[in-house]
């Protein structure tokens, strides 16, 4: 296929063919990770800047390893000790770094849409490494890659996404991706964690909406699904920031905020009781179910330690696949004549 | 747009078998030999060599496949990024005599990339090159150790190899380049 996009900002705008193209390319890059010398000279002489305006371990290291294993030069930017603290605007910072002649930018930010804004203003490819509660496209791609590798296909699979769907960019990207690939997605969460956008997901994009089922009971769903994906409770996004409070236009959201902190999430113990992935619950599931988590795991809350370390868990394989998928994305965006 | 048929199926198959035979003569012990084909026709030719050597000697030589797209020196100038196929070398090449296989040796740049890729997998005792067609137009000091036919082709012409496994038909022809 002839890749046309400059950036990778979200799964929402990708076609099914584009998703398949990235997943197919990832197979070859995974093979490189098994070699004694895990490095190819493909992006020699290219410079990639990782802009991480929000804490990250897995994603930042995964991107950096993907870049290094393609022989690109990497520069890591973080807000601490930078001119952001001298009141320089984000855009000015980015334009200045671009003026030093870079070849791509990887961006993570707590504000939804920041990578999109930068993509419009920068001439180099921008890769979204997570923007607020909006999208995390490479995570969804690695999730789909892992599911496809384990199950052979994504089409017609039943996938449960359990937990803090409302504030999870991973969930949103996964819902877009999995429904485009023909899976049936069960969104399982307490009512406070069901995002308002689910009901509004445009029915025009045929697959979405049709293949999404919402449930407030994990016990009802667990028997049916092939894949169960637990999400981390995004406590850092539960407290409304001053900015969010101003822009809170959604009525239900305002109501929830007025109820004060904690209204999303009563207690870890109560959450585990109803939505935790436990061995007891897994006994009711299909024998070949796989359990996923984007990390970092709160052991004993969204998932019990025995489950995370069990034969059902593919969590560490997700991490390995993340490097392969990010190599594929960089290769596709930076390679070839555009 | 076929300008000239260079070799028909029968001759191709037969002459390639002779290459296999020559390899068994050059490497009588075979135990330290490995054959690695470059995608996406060298891999088929490599597989045929392994089969033929097995038929002659009863010995199964380890077979690997190499995709060299990630090692190209013209990576940013070849248009849309090529599809990267899986490289598969699931044996240790260190200390082995490796026969690298491709269909046509032209500029030598593919082989240069393949040598780089191969050496990332270990340190072979030796690497030799087997190709069907050794044509003119070399840009690097690379020469084959085994070839079926050596020939000069016009600069506007391309040697095209068709193999049954991939193309459904078999033969070698010269076509005008666009």
Tab-separated table of C-alpha atoms in Angstrom, chain A residues 55-243:
chain	number	residue	atom	x	y	z
A	55	UNK	CA	5.441	11.151	33.034
A	56	UNK	CA	6.052	7.907	31.174
A	57	UNK	CA	8.292	4.904	31.607
A	58	UNK	CA	7.100	2.209	29.247
A	59	UNK	CA	6.097	4.312	26.287
A	60	UNK	CA	9.118	6.619	26.438
A	61	UNK	CA	11.626	3.778	26.701
A	62	UNK	CA	9.739	1.768	24.098
A	63	UNK	CA	9.877	4.635	21.596
A	64	UNK	CA	13.502	5.317	22.378
A	65	UNK	CA	14.456	1.665	21.896
A	66	UNK	CA	12.471	1.490	18.675
A	67	UNK	CA	14.326	4.559	17.382
A	68	UNK	CA	17.741	3.292	18.464
A	69	UNK	CA	17.141	-0.151	16.968
A	70	UNK	CA	16.462	1.534	13.644
A	71	UNK	CA	19.760	3.457	14.077
A	72	UNK	CA	18.100	6.857	14.421
A	73	UNK	CA	19.623	9.471	16.730
A	74	UNK	CA	17.330	10.371	19.588
A	75	UNK	CA	16.908	13.389	21.821
A	76	UNK	CA	14.658	13.298	24.857
A	77	UNK	CA	12.864	16.384	25.975
A	78	UNK	CA	11.118	16.733	29.301
A	79	UNK	CA	9.556	19.777	30.919
A	80	UNK	CA	11.846	19.734	33.937
A	81	UNK	CA	14.753	22.094	33.477
A	82	UNK	CA	13.498	23.282	30.101
A	83	UNK	CA	12.475	26.682	28.828
A	84	UNK	CA	8.835	25.678	29.358
A	85	UNK	CA	9.569	26.770	32.922
A	86	UNK	CA	10.646	30.152	31.534
A	87	UNK	CA	7.151	30.662	30.116
A	88	UNK	CA	7.990	29.754	26.532
A	89	UNK	CA	4.892	28.449	24.782
A	90	UNK	CA	4.768	24.822	23.786
A	91	UNK	CA	4.566	25.746	20.119
A	92	UNK	CA	7.608	28.035	20.322
A	93	UNK	CA	9.585	25.297	22.028
A	94	UNK	CA	8.612	22.828	19.324
A	95	UNK	CA	9.335	25.246	16.465
A	96	UNK	CA	12.755	26.018	17.920
A	97	UNK	CA	13.648	22.368	18.187
A	98	UNK	CA	12.388	21.756	14.664
A	99	UNK	CA	14.619	24.609	13.486
A	100	UNK	CA	17.574	22.480	14.605
A	101	UNK	CA	16.638	20.162	11.732
A	102	UNK	CA	14.980	17.122	13.192
A	103	UNK	CA	13.226	14.397	11.224
A	104	UNK	CA	10.313	13.428	13.474
A	105	UNK	CA	8.689	14.286	16.792
A	106	UNK	CA	7.076	11.907	19.261
A	107	UNK	CA	4.705	13.802	21.544
A	108	UNK	CA	3.023	12.964	24.829
A	109	UNK	CA	0.998	15.610	26.620
A	110	UNK	CA	-1.759	15.705	29.235
A	111	UNK	CA	-3.823	17.944	26.968
A	112	UNK	CA	-5.972	16.278	24.320
A	113	UNK	CA	-5.180	17.569	20.834
A	114	UNK	CA	-1.673	18.908	21.536
A	115	UNK	CA	0.013	16.488	19.065
A	116	UNK	CA	-2.582	17.487	16.465
A	117	UNK	CA	-1.812	21.167	16.958
A	118	UNK	CA	1.904	20.487	16.628
A	119	UNK	CA	1.353	18.303	13.564
A	120	UNK	CA	-0.304	21.221	11.809
A	121	UNK	CA	2.581	23.564	12.524
A	122	UNK	CA	5.579	21.255	12.118
A	123	UNK	CA	6.652	19.974	8.743
A	124	UNK	CA	8.114	16.744	10.161
A	125	UNK	CA	6.026	13.683	11.071
A	126	UNK	CA	4.424	13.856	14.515
A	127	UNK	CA	3.571	10.691	16.406
A	128	UNK	CA	1.057	10.867	19.221
A	129	UNK	CA	2.409	9.000	22.249
A	130	UNK	CA	-0.707	9.771	24.278
A	131	UNK	CA	-2.697	13.017	24.499
A	132	UNK	CA	-4.783	13.477	27.633
A	133	UNK	CA	-7.802	11.201	27.680
A	134	UNK	CA	-8.015	11.311	23.882
A	135	UNK	CA	-5.877	8.752	22.003
A	136	UNK	CA	-2.813	6.552	22.362
A	137	UNK	CA	-2.556	5.058	18.877
A	138	UNK	CA	0.646	3.024	19.239
A	139	UNK	CA	-0.765	1.328	22.356
A	140	UNK	CA	-3.885	0.302	20.441
A	141	UNK	CA	-1.719	-0.953	17.573
A	142	UNK	CA	0.386	-3.080	19.901
A	143	UNK	CA	-2.774	-4.385	21.576
A	144	UNK	CA	-4.215	-5.352	18.185
A	145	UNK	CA	-0.894	-6.882	17.148
A	146	UNK	CA	-0.821	-8.971	20.342
A	147	UNK	CA	-4.426	-10.111	19.917
A	148	UNK	CA	-3.842	-11.013	16.267
A	149	UNK	CA	-0.682	-12.908	17.143
A	150	UNK	CA	-2.425	-14.876	19.904
A	151	UNK	CA	-5.791	-15.461	18.247
A	152	UNK	CA	-4.842	-15.445	14.568
A	153	UNK	CA	-7.413	-12.804	13.744
A	154	UNK	CA	-9.303	-9.926	15.328
A	155	UNK	CA	-12.455	-10.282	13.284
A	156	UNK	CA	-15.472	-11.533	15.236
A	157	UNK	CA	-13.569	-11.755	18.518
A	158	UNK	CA	-15.288	-10.555	21.658
A	159	UNK	CA	-13.064	-8.194	23.587
A	160	UNK	CA	-13.931	-6.799	27.027
A	161	UNK	CA	-12.361	-3.489	28.026
A	162	UNK	CA	-12.768	-3.194	31.774
A	163	UNK	CA	-12.347	-0.229	34.056
A	164	UNK	CA	-11.705	3.476	33.791
A	165	UNK	CA	-12.816	3.780	30.182
A	166	UNK	CA	-13.899	7.360	30.714
A	167	UNK	CA	-10.422	8.758	31.302
A	168	UNK	CA	-8.489	6.194	29.291
A	169	UNK	CA	-6.956	7.201	25.977
A	170	UNK	CA	-5.910	3.571	25.562
A	171	UNK	CA	-9.552	2.470	25.705
A	172	UNK	CA	-10.648	5.050	23.166
A	173	UNK	CA	-7.927	4.105	20.674
A	174	UNK	CA	-8.591	0.418	21.237
A	175	UNK	CA	-12.339	0.811	20.735
A	176	UNK	CA	-11.756	2.561	17.415
A	177	UNK	CA	-9.168	0.035	16.289
A	178	UNK	CA	-10.879	-3.153	17.405
A	179	UNK	CA	-14.258	-2.196	15.952
A	180	UNK	CA	-12.607	-1.231	12.658
A	181	UNK	CA	-10.933	-4.623	12.607
A	182	UNK	CA	-14.294	-6.322	13.098
A	183	UNK	CA	-14.201	-7.233	16.785
A	184	UNK	CA	-17.110	-6.877	19.147
A	185	UNK	CA	-16.140	-4.649	22.058
A	186	UNK	CA	-17.712	-4.968	25.487
A	187	UNK	CA	-17.146	-1.865	27.544
A	188	UNK	CA	-17.405	-2.978	31.169
A	189	UNK	CA	-17.284	-0.380	33.913
A	190	UNK	CA	-19.198	1.215	36.745
A	191	UNK	CA	-21.598	3.856	35.381
A	192	UNK	CA	-19.239	6.660	36.490
A	193	UNK	CA	-16.509	5.269	34.252
A	194	UNK	CA	-18.672	4.937	31.138
A	195	UNK	CA	-17.688	7.835	28.911
A	196	UNK	CA	-20.442	9.963	27.398
A	197	UNK	CA	-18.776	9.731	23.990
A	198	UNK	CA	-19.608	6.036	23.609
A	199	UNK	CA	-23.253	6.751	22.897
A	200	UNK	CA	-22.214	9.537	20.554
A	201	UNK	CA	-19.578	7.607	18.656
A	202	UNK	CA	-20.646	8.520	15.156
A	203	UNK	CA	-22.879	5.855	13.731
A	204	UNK	CA	-21.752	7.045	10.311
A	205	UNK	CA	-18.498	5.161	10.768
A	206	UNK	CA	-20.535	2.016	10.398
A	207	UNK	CA	-18.563	-0.333	12.630
A	208	UNK	CA	-18.431	1.896	15.662
A	209	UNK	CA	-21.575	2.023	17.723
A	210	UNK	CA	-22.874	-1.164	16.197
A	211	UNK	CA	-20.239	-3.421	17.707
A	212	UNK	CA	-19.968	-1.763	21.085
A	213	UNK	CA	-21.857	-3.200	24.032
A	214	UNK	CA	-21.943	-1.472	27.381
A	215	UNK	CA	-22.220	-3.433	30.612
A	216	UNK	CA	-21.948	-2.645	34.288
A	217	UNK	CA	-21.383	-6.265	35.253
A	218	UNK	CA	-18.097	-8.037	34.653
A	219	UNK	CA	-19.600	-11.302	35.904
A	220	UNK	CA	-22.213	-11.249	33.144
A	221	UNK	CA	-19.664	-10.605	30.416
A	222	UNK	CA	-16.673	-12.708	31.406
A	223	UNK	CA	-18.105	-16.016	30.162
A	224	UNK	CA	-18.500	-14.737	26.636
A	225	UNK	CA	-15.283	-12.940	25.812
A	226	UNK	CA	-12.065	-14.088	24.115
A	227	UNK	CA	-9.941	-11.230	25.372
A	228	UNK	CA	-10.136	-9.223	28.555
A	229	UNK	CA	-8.281	-5.948	28.793
A	230	UNK	CA	-8.048	-4.251	32.180
A	231	UNK	CA	-7.343	-0.532	32.412
A	232	UNK	CA	-5.487	1.401	35.044
A	233	UNK	CA	-7.631	3.716	37.168
A	234	UNK	CA	-6.542	7.137	35.931
A	235	UNK	CA	-6.665	8.871	39.339
A	236	UNK	CA	-4.479	11.721	38.061
A	237	UNK	CA	-7.236	12.675	35.643
A	238	UNK	CA	-10.078	12.417	38.171
A	239	UNK	CA	-9.398	15.702	39.876
A	240	UNK	CA	-10.605	18.447	37.606
A	241	UNK	CA	-7.744	20.764	36.687
A	242	UNK	CA	-8.551	24.494	36.630
A	243	UNK	CA	-8.469	24.326	32.846
